[in-house]
Coordinates of C-alpha atoms and ligand atoms in Angstrom, one line a residue:
X192 CA 27.2 138.4 113.8
X193 CA 27.5 138.9 110.1
X194 CA 30.1 141.6 110.7
X195 CA 32.0 139.4 113.1
X196 CA 32.2 136.6 110.6
X197 CA 33.2 139.0 107.9
X198 CA 36.0 140.2 110.1
X199 CA 37.3 136.7 110.8
X200 CA 37.2 135.7 107.1
X201 CA 38.9 138.9 106.2
X202 CA 41.6 138.2 108.7
X203 CA 41.9 134.7 107.4
X204 CA 42.2 136.0 103.9
X205 CA 44.9 138.4 104.8
X206 CA 46.8 135.7 106.8
X207 CA 46.7 133.3 103.8
X208 CA 47.7 136.1 101.5
X209 CA 50.5 136.9 103.8
X210 CA 51.6 133.3 103.9
X211 CA 51.4 133.1 100.1
X212 CA 53.6 136.1 99.7
X213 CA 56.2 134.6 102.0
X214 CA 56.2 131.3 100.2
X215 CA 56.8 133.0 96.9
X216 CA 59.4 135.3 98.4
X217 CA 61.3 132.5 100.1
X218 CA 62.3 130.5 96.9
X219 CA 63.6 133.7 95.3
X220 CA 65.9 134.3 98.3
X221 CA 67.1 130.6 98.3
X222 CA 67.8 130.7 94.6
X223 CA 69.9 133.8 95.0
X224 CA 72.0 132.2 97.7
X225 CA 73.6 129.3 95.7
X226 CA 74.4 131.7 92.9
X227 CA 76.3 134.0 95.3
X228 CA 78.1 131.0 96.9
X229 CA 79.0 129.5 93.6
X230 CA 80.4 132.8 92.3
X231 CA 82.5 133.2 95.5
X232 CA 83.9 129.6 95.6
X233 CA 86.0 129.7 92.5
X234 CA 87.8 132.9 93.5
X235 CA 88.7 131.3 96.8
X236 CA 89.8 128.0 95.2
X237 CA 92.0 129.5 92.5
X238 CA 94.9 130.7 94.7
X239 CA 94.9 127.4 96.7
X240 CA 95.1 125.3 93.5
X241 CA 97.9 127.4 92.3
X242 CA 99.8 127.1 95.5
X243 CA 99.5 123.3 95.8
X244 CA 101.4 122.2 92.7
X245 CA 104.2 124.6 93.6
X246 CA 104.8 123.1 97.0
X247 CA 104.4 119.5 95.8
X248 CA 107.0 120.1 93.1
X249 CA 109.5 121.5 95.6
X250 CA 109.0 118.5 98.0
X251 CA 109.2 115.9 95.2
X252 CA 112.5 117.1 93.8
X253 CA 115.0 115.9 96.5
X254 CA 113.1 112.6 97.0
X255 CA 113.3 111.7 93.3
X256 CA 116.8 110.2 93.6
X257 CA 116.5 106.8 91.8
X258 CA 118.9 105.1 94.2
X259 CA 116.4 105.4 97.1
X260 CA 113.7 103.5 95.3
X261 CA 113.1 100.0 94.0
X262 CA 110.3 98.0 92.4
X263 CA 109.3 94.5 93.4
X264 CA 106.9 92.5 91.2
X265 CA 104.6 89.7 92.3
X266 CA 102.3 87.5 90.3
X267 CA 99.6 84.8 90.2
X268 CA 102.3 82.1 90.6
X269 CA 102.9 83.3 94.2
X270 CA 106.4 84.7 93.4
X271 CA 108.4 87.8 93.9
X272 CA 110.7 88.7 91.0
X273 CA 113.5 89.3 93.5
X274 CA 115.3 87.0 96.0
X275 CA 117.3 89.9 97.4
X276 CA 116.1 93.4 98.2
X277 CA 118.8 96.0 98.3
X278 CA 118.2 99.0 100.6
X279 CA 120.7 101.8 100.5
X280 CA 121.5 102.9 104.1
X281 CA 122.5 106.5 103.1
X282 CA 118.9 107.2 102.0
X283 CA 116.8 109.2 104.3
X284 CA 113.8 107.1 103.3
X285 CA 113.7 104.2 100.9
X286 CA 110.7 103.8 98.7
X287 CA 109.5 100.3 97.7
X288 CA 106.9 99.9 95.0
X289 CA 105.1 96.5 95.1
X290 CA 103.4 95.5 91.9
X291 CA 101.0 92.6 91.3
X292 CA 101.3 91.7 87.6
X293 CA 98.7 88.8 87.9
X294 CA 95.0 88.9 87.4
X295 CA 93.7 87.2 90.5
X296 CA 91.9 89.3 93.2
X297 CA 93.5 90.1 96.6
X298 CA 91.1 87.7 98.3
X299 CA 92.5 84.7 96.4
X300 CA 96.1 85.7 95.5
X301 CA 96.7 88.8 97.5
X302 CA 100.3 89.9 98.2
X303 CA 102.0 92.3 100.5
X304 CA 105.6 93.0 101.3
X305 CA 106.7 92.9 105.0
X306 CA 110.2 93.5 106.3
X307 CA 111.5 92.2 109.7
X308 CA 114.5 90.5 111.3
X309 CA 114.8 87.0 109.9
X310 CA 114.4 85.6 113.4
X311 CA 111.0 87.4 113.7
X312 CA 109.6 86.3 110.4
X313 CA 107.7 83.2 111.6
X314 CA 106.1 85.1 114.4
X315 CA 105.1 88.0 112.2
X316 CA 103.6 85.6 109.6
X317 CA 101.7 83.6 112.3
X318 CA 100.2 86.7 113.9
X319 CA 99.6 88.2 110.5
X320 CA 97.3 85.3 109.4
X321 CA 95.1 86.0 112.5
X322 CA 95.0 89.7 111.7
X323 CA 93.0 89.1 108.5
X324 CA 92.9 90.8 105.2
X325 CA 91.3 93.9 106.7
X326 CA 94.7 94.6 108.4
X327 CA 96.7 93.5 105.3
X328 CA 97.6 90.3 107.2
X329 CA 99.9 92.3 109.6
X330 CA 99.1 92.4 113.3
X331 CA 98.3 96.1 114.1
X332 CA 101.2 97.7 116.0
X333 CA 103.5 94.7 115.5
X334 CA 106.9 96.2 116.6
X335 CA 108.8 93.4 114.9
X336 CA 107.7 94.8 111.6
X337 CA 110.2 97.3 110.2
X338 CA 107.9 98.3 107.4
X339 CA 105.1 96.8 105.3
X340 CA 102.9 97.5 102.3
X341 CA 99.2 97.1 101.9
X342 CA 97.7 93.9 100.5
X343 CA 97.1 94.1 96.8
X344 CA 95.5 92.0 94.1
X345 CA 96.2 91.4 90.4
X346 CA 96.8 94.6 88.4
X347 CA 97.4 96.7 91.4
X348 CA 100.4 98.4 92.9
X349 CA 101.2 100.1 96.2
X350 CA 104.1 102.1 97.5
X351 CA 105.5 102.3 101.0
X352 CA 108.6 103.7 102.6
X353 CA 111.3 102.2 104.8
X354 CA 113.4 104.1 107.3
X355 CA 116.9 102.7 106.7
X356 CA 118.0 103.8 110.2
X357 CA 115.8 101.1 111.6
X358 CA 118.2 98.4 110.5
X359 CA 120.7 97.3 113.1
X360 CA 124.3 96.4 112.3
X361 CA 124.9 92.6 112.4
X362 CA 121.2 91.6 112.2
X363 CA 119.7 89.6 109.3
X364 CA 116.6 90.9 107.7
X365 CA 114.0 89.4 105.4
X366 CA 111.2 90.5 103.2
X367 CA 108.2 88.3 102.6
X368 CA 104.4 88.1 102.0
X369 CA 102.2 87.3 105.0
X370 CA 99.1 86.2 103.0
X371 CA 98.4 82.8 104.6
X372 CA 100.4 80.1 102.9
X373 CA 102.6 82.4 100.8
X374 CA 105.7 82.7 102.9
X375 CA 107.3 79.5 101.7
X376 CA 107.5 80.8 98.1
X377 CA 107.5 84.5 98.8
X378 CA 110.5 85.5 100.9
X379 CA 113.9 86.8 100.3
X380 CA 116.9 88.6 101.9
X381 CA 117.2 92.3 102.7
X382 CA 120.6 93.4 101.9
X383 CA 121.8 96.8 103.2
X384 CA 124.2 98.5 100.9
Ligands
CU544 CU1 101.5 86.7 98.6

């Protein structure tokens, strides 16, 4: 019996010794892995980082024509600084930068810029109020909307683009803010030039 116990305890010792070796071996293997991954990662990223600015530069060059871009300011007094927004029809896409020069947050004095036919404005504004701030006060998928910006608060700005081919000859277009209660002071005419 003594021999039997001795064998068992010897087996147990060798098992625990074995487990101990594995435990000490495992962290060594793990600590090697991140080093290998980290040393590989930069060599993979470097070519991608070099390629990105080159392609961005090429794409930005033709779109940088100043005639296809305008800035509209809005403020804490619930006003746009333009009563008329000129959009050049010959532009492939027309960029509009909306700035909020005030200090009030979007929840209290948020502004957006929405463009539609004049006859559709009241419907877009009405449905926009129900769409809530989470949807920038524009009903999702509203086909009456030619283009619209995000809702912004004081100190923020946002840029969006308009496709000039979406404006039909002979129709009247407006731009306005759909934040509830703002349309009365915040609307103007879109003039296609
Ligand atoms: Cu507004």
